[in-house]
C-alpha positions as CSV (number, residue, x, y, z in Angstrom):
1,M,-21.5,-6.8,64.9
2,L,-19.0,-3.8,64.5
3,N,-18.6,-3.9,61.0
4,K,-14.6,-3.4,60.3
5,F,-15.1,-1.2,57.0
6,I,-18.1,0.9,58.5
7,M,-16.1,1.4,61.8
8,E,-13.1,2.8,59.9
9,D,-15.0,4.8,57.6
10,H,-16.7,6.2,60.8
11,V,-13.4,7.0,62.6
12,K,-11.8,8.6,59.5
13,S,-14.7,10.9,59.3
14,A,-14.3,11.5,63.1
15,L,-10.7,12.5,62.6
16,I,-11.4,14.7,59.8
17,E,-13.8,16.6,61.9
18,D,-11.4,16.7,64.7
19,I,-8.4,17.7,63.2
20,G,-9.5,19.6,60.5
21,Y,-6.4,21.2,58.6
22,G,-4.0,20.1,61.5
23,D,-3.7,20.1,65.4
24,I,-2.0,23.7,65.8
25,T,-1.1,22.9,69.4
26,T,0.4,19.5,69.0
27,E,2.1,20.0,65.7
28,N,3.9,22.9,66.9
29,L,5.0,21.4,70.2
30,A,5.8,17.9,69.3
31,E,8.7,16.9,67.2
32,D,8.8,13.9,64.9
33,T,10.9,12.0,67.3
34,D,9.2,12.5,70.4
35,K,7.6,9.7,72.2
36,L,5.1,9.2,74.9
37,E,4.0,6.2,77.3
38,G,0.9,6.0,79.2
39,F,-2.2,4.2,80.5
40,L,-5.8,4.3,80.2
41,N,-7.8,4.0,83.5
42,T,-11.3,4.3,84.7
43,R,-12.4,6.6,87.4
44,S,-15.7,4.8,87.7
45,D,-17.1,1.5,88.1
46,G,-18.8,0.1,85.0
47,V,-19.0,-2.2,81.8
48,L,-16.0,-1.5,79.5
49,C,-17.2,-1.1,75.8
50,G,-15.3,0.0,72.7
51,V,-11.9,-1.5,72.9
52,E,-11.7,-2.1,68.9
53,V,-12.8,1.4,68.3
54,F,-10.5,2.7,70.4
55,K,-7.6,0.8,68.7
56,T,-8.9,1.9,65.4
57,V,-8.4,5.6,66.0
58,Y,-4.8,5.0,66.8
59,R,-4.0,2.6,64.1
60,L,-5.5,4.8,61.4
61,L,-3.0,7.5,62.9
62,S,-0.1,5.7,63.3
63,E,1.1,1.9,63.0
64,D,3.8,2.8,65.4
65,I,1.5,3.0,68.6
66,K,1.4,-0.1,70.8
67,I,-1.8,-0.6,72.7
68,D,-2.1,-3.5,75.3
69,F,-5.5,-3.8,76.8
70,H,-5.9,-5.8,80.2
71,F,-10.0,-6.0,79.9
72,K,-12.1,-6.7,77.1
73,D,-15.6,-5.5,76.1
74,G,-18.2,-6.7,78.5
75,D,-15.8,-6.9,81.4
76,L,-16.9,-5.3,84.8
77,I,-14.4,-2.7,85.6
78,K,-13.8,-1.0,88.8
79,K,-12.7,2.7,89.6
80,G,-8.7,2.9,89.4
81,D,-8.5,-0.1,87.1
82,K,-5.7,0.1,84.5
83,L,-7.4,-0.8,81.5
84,A,-4.6,-0.6,78.8
85,D,-1.0,0.5,78.3
86,I,-0.2,2.7,75.4
87,S,3.0,4.1,73.7
88,G,4.3,5.4,70.5
89,P,4.9,8.8,68.8
90,A,3.7,11.8,71.1
91,K,2.3,13.7,68.0
92,E,-0.2,11.1,67.2
93,L,-0.9,9.8,70.7
94,L,-2.1,13.5,71.5
95,I,-3.9,14.2,68.3
96,G,-5.9,10.9,68.8
97,E,-6.6,11.1,72.8
98,R,-9.9,13.0,72.6
99,L,-11.3,11.2,69.8
100,S,-10.4,7.6,71.4
101,L,-11.9,8.7,74.7
102,N,-15.1,10.0,73.2
103,Y,-15.8,6.7,71.5
104,I,-14.8,4.3,74.5
105,Q,-16.6,6.8,77.2
106,R,-19.7,7.0,75.4
107,M,-20.0,3.2,74.6
108,S,-18.8,2.0,77.9
109,G,-21.7,4.5,79.4
110,I,-24.5,2.7,77.4
111,A,-23.2,-0.8,78.2
112,T,-23.1,0.1,81.8
113,E,-26.6,1.4,81.8
114,T,-27.9,-1.4,80.1
115,R,-26.5,-3.7,82.5
116,K,-28.4,-1.7,85.3
117,Y,-31.6,-2.3,83.5
118,Q,-31.0,-6.1,82.9
119,D,-29.7,-6.7,86.3
120,A,-33.1,-5.0,87.7
121,I,-35.1,-7.8,85.7
122,S,-32.9,-10.7,86.4
123,P,-35.7,-12.6,88.5
124,Y,-37.8,-12.7,85.3
125,N,-37.5,-14.0,81.6
126,A,-38.0,-10.6,80.1
127,K,-35.3,-9.0,78.0
128,I,-34.4,-5.2,78.0
129,V,-34.0,-3.9,74.4
130,D,-33.0,-0.5,72.7
131,T,-35.1,1.4,70.4
132,R,-34.3,3.8,67.3
133,K,-33.7,6.8,69.5
134,T,-30.1,6.8,68.7
135,T,-27.6,9.4,67.7
136,P,-27.8,10.0,64.0
137,N,-24.9,7.9,62.2
138,F,-23.7,6.3,65.7
139,R,-26.2,3.6,65.7
140,M,-24.1,0.7,65.1
141,F,-21.7,1.7,68.1
142,E,-24.7,2.3,70.5
143,K,-26.6,-0.8,69.6
144,Y,-23.2,-2.8,70.0
145,S,-22.7,-1.1,73.3
146,V,-26.5,-2.2,74.4
147,K,-25.6,-5.9,73.2
148,T,-22.1,-5.6,75.3
149,G,-24.1,-4.6,78.4
150,G,-26.3,-7.7,78.3
151,G,-29.3,-6.1,76.7
152,A,-30.8,-7.3,73.5
153,L,-31.5,-5.4,70.3
154,H,-34.7,-4.2,68.7
155,R,-34.9,-3.5,65.0
156,F,-31.8,-1.7,63.5
157,N,-33.8,0.2,60.9
158,L,-36.9,0.8,59.2
159,S,-36.3,-2.1,56.8
160,D,-36.2,-4.9,59.5
161,C,-39.7,-5.2,60.5
162,A,-42.9,-3.5,60.0
163,M,-44.0,-1.6,63.1
164,I,-47.6,-0.4,62.9
165,K,-47.7,2.7,65.3
166,D,-50.5,4.9,66.2
167,N,-50.0,7.4,63.1
168,H,-49.9,4.2,60.9
169,I,-53.3,3.0,62.3
170,R,-54.8,6.4,61.7
171,L,-53.6,6.5,58.3
172,A,-54.8,2.9,57.3
173,G,-58.0,3.4,59.3
174,S,-57.6,0.4,61.5
175,I,-55.2,-2.2,62.8
176,T,-56.9,-4.7,60.6
177,K,-56.7,-2.8,57.3
178,A,-52.9,-1.7,58.2
179,V,-52.1,-5.5,58.6
180,E,-54.1,-6.7,55.4
181,K,-52.2,-4.1,53.2
182,L,-48.8,-4.9,54.8
183,R,-49.2,-8.7,54.2
184,K,-50.0,-8.0,50.5
185,N,-46.4,-6.4,50.1
186,L,-44.1,-7.7,52.6
187,S,-41.4,-10.7,52.3
188,H,-42.1,-13.7,54.2
189,A,-39.0,-12.9,56.1
190,H,-40.6,-9.8,57.7
191,K,-42.4,-9.8,61.0
192,I,-45.4,-7.4,61.7
193,E,-45.5,-5.6,65.1
194,V,-48.4,-3.8,66.4
195,E,-48.4,-0.9,68.9
196,C,-51.5,-0.9,71.2
197,D,-52.7,1.6,73.6
198,T,-55.7,-0.3,74.7
199,L,-56.8,-4.0,75.4
200,E,-59.4,-3.6,72.7
201,Q,-56.5,-3.1,70.1
202,V,-54.7,-5.9,71.4
203,I,-57.8,-8.0,70.8
204,E,-57.9,-6.7,67.2
205,A,-54.2,-7.4,66.9
206,L,-54.7,-11.1,68.1
207,E,-57.3,-11.4,65.5
208,C,-54.8,-10.1,62.8
209,N,-52.3,-13.0,63.8
210,V,-49.4,-10.1,64.0
211,D,-46.0,-11.7,65.3
212,I,-45.4,-9.1,68.1
213,I,-47.8,-7.1,70.2
214,M,-46.4,-3.9,71.8
215,L,-48.1,-2.6,75.0
216,D,-47.6,1.0,74.8
217,N,-47.8,3.2,78.1
218,M,-50.2,0.6,79.6
219,T,-50.9,0.3,83.4
220,V,-49.2,-2.8,85.1
221,E,-52.6,-4.3,85.5
222,N,-53.6,-3.8,82.0
223,M,-50.4,-5.4,81.0
224,K,-51.0,-8.4,83.0
225,K,-54.5,-8.8,81.5
226,A,-53.0,-8.4,77.9
227,V,-50.3,-11.1,78.6
228,Q,-53.0,-13.3,79.7
229,M,-55.1,-12.5,76.6
230,I,-52.3,-13.3,74.1
231,N,-51.1,-16.4,75.8
232,H,-47.9,-16.8,73.9
233,T,-49.5,-16.3,70.7
234,A,-47.3,-13.5,70.0
235,I,-44.2,-12.0,71.4
236,V,-45.4,-9.2,73.9
237,E,-43.3,-6.1,74.1
238,A,-43.8,-3.3,76.9
239,S,-42.9,0.3,76.2
240,G,-43.3,3.6,77.8
241,N,-42.6,5.1,81.2
242,V,-39.6,2.5,81.4
243,N,-37.1,3.7,84.0
244,L,-34.9,1.7,86.8
245,S,-37.7,2.3,89.1
246,T,-40.4,0.8,87.2
247,V,-38.7,-1.9,85.1
248,N,-39.0,-4.6,87.7
249,E,-42.6,-4.3,88.2
250,I,-43.0,-4.3,84.2
251,A,-40.9,-7.4,83.9
252,S,-43.1,-9.2,86.8
253,T,-46.1,-8.9,84.3
254,G,-44.8,-11.6,82.0
255,V,-43.7,-9.6,79.0
256,D,-40.9,-11.2,76.8
257,I,-39.3,-7.8,75.8
258,I,-39.2,-4.2,77.8
259,S,-37.9,-1.5,75.0
260,S,-36.4,1.6,76.6
261,S,-34.8,4.6,74.7
262,A,-33.3,5.3,78.2
263,I,-30.4,2.7,78.2
264,V,-28.9,4.8,75.0
265,A,-30.5,8.4,75.1
266,K,-30.0,9.1,79.0
267,A,-26.8,6.9,79.5
268,P,-23.9,9.0,80.9
269,T,-20.6,8.8,79.7
270,L,-18.3,6.5,81.7
271,D,-15.2,8.5,83.2
272,I,-12.3,7.0,81.5
273,A,-9.0,8.9,81.1
274,L,-5.8,8.7,79.3
275,D,-2.6,9.8,81.1
276,M,0.6,10.3,79.5
């Protein structure tokens, strides 16, 4: 899922942003012959994610840097674990330190938060999925992190699936009119999802034979009623007011998918350090 070429281009752009016209501190202190050894360690429990991105930062800076990871993406890590040994030219090791940490801390934080949500609904068949509320130009990394944390993925972008939301319904005049217009133009490969705020809208969406019905900000009782009404004729997604204190009860209603922006947008970075 981490496309090598896209990843390299992203890292190159990030290095240009961070280095600018040169690291005036490191380049005036480090000699070309200076070497450093160090290790990557975690100061928090969590799920590791971003190993290949971390390596890519240093591979682009110097082929002489050696990194030996002792864990892989998706592994549970504990506070105090040594994640990797690293050695090489001091100049490049110091120049890449902050950027490499930014990637792996952010990605591990999302993977860790996702695992919490998926664990919270483990007694049920529902899957926790992400949304498009991602950081601009960082979506590939954030979605990969969700997958690494045990979650599933919603559409990657606007061209993946037709999702009829409240403003689309207002524009078209009704769910029925929106679905009819879409079906005239969509490829057979695209699914249609409808966002429903009420049980009346669920009935209308069912009559249109859509592929996915999203229950948006519904009460638990109404979600249970909607699941019974739909009766496996469409994929049922729950969205809105999803957090760690509510997600288990939402899963108990029998929905198939629970989408939450919190697993990405509100995920704290994992405390990982690089000590030379």
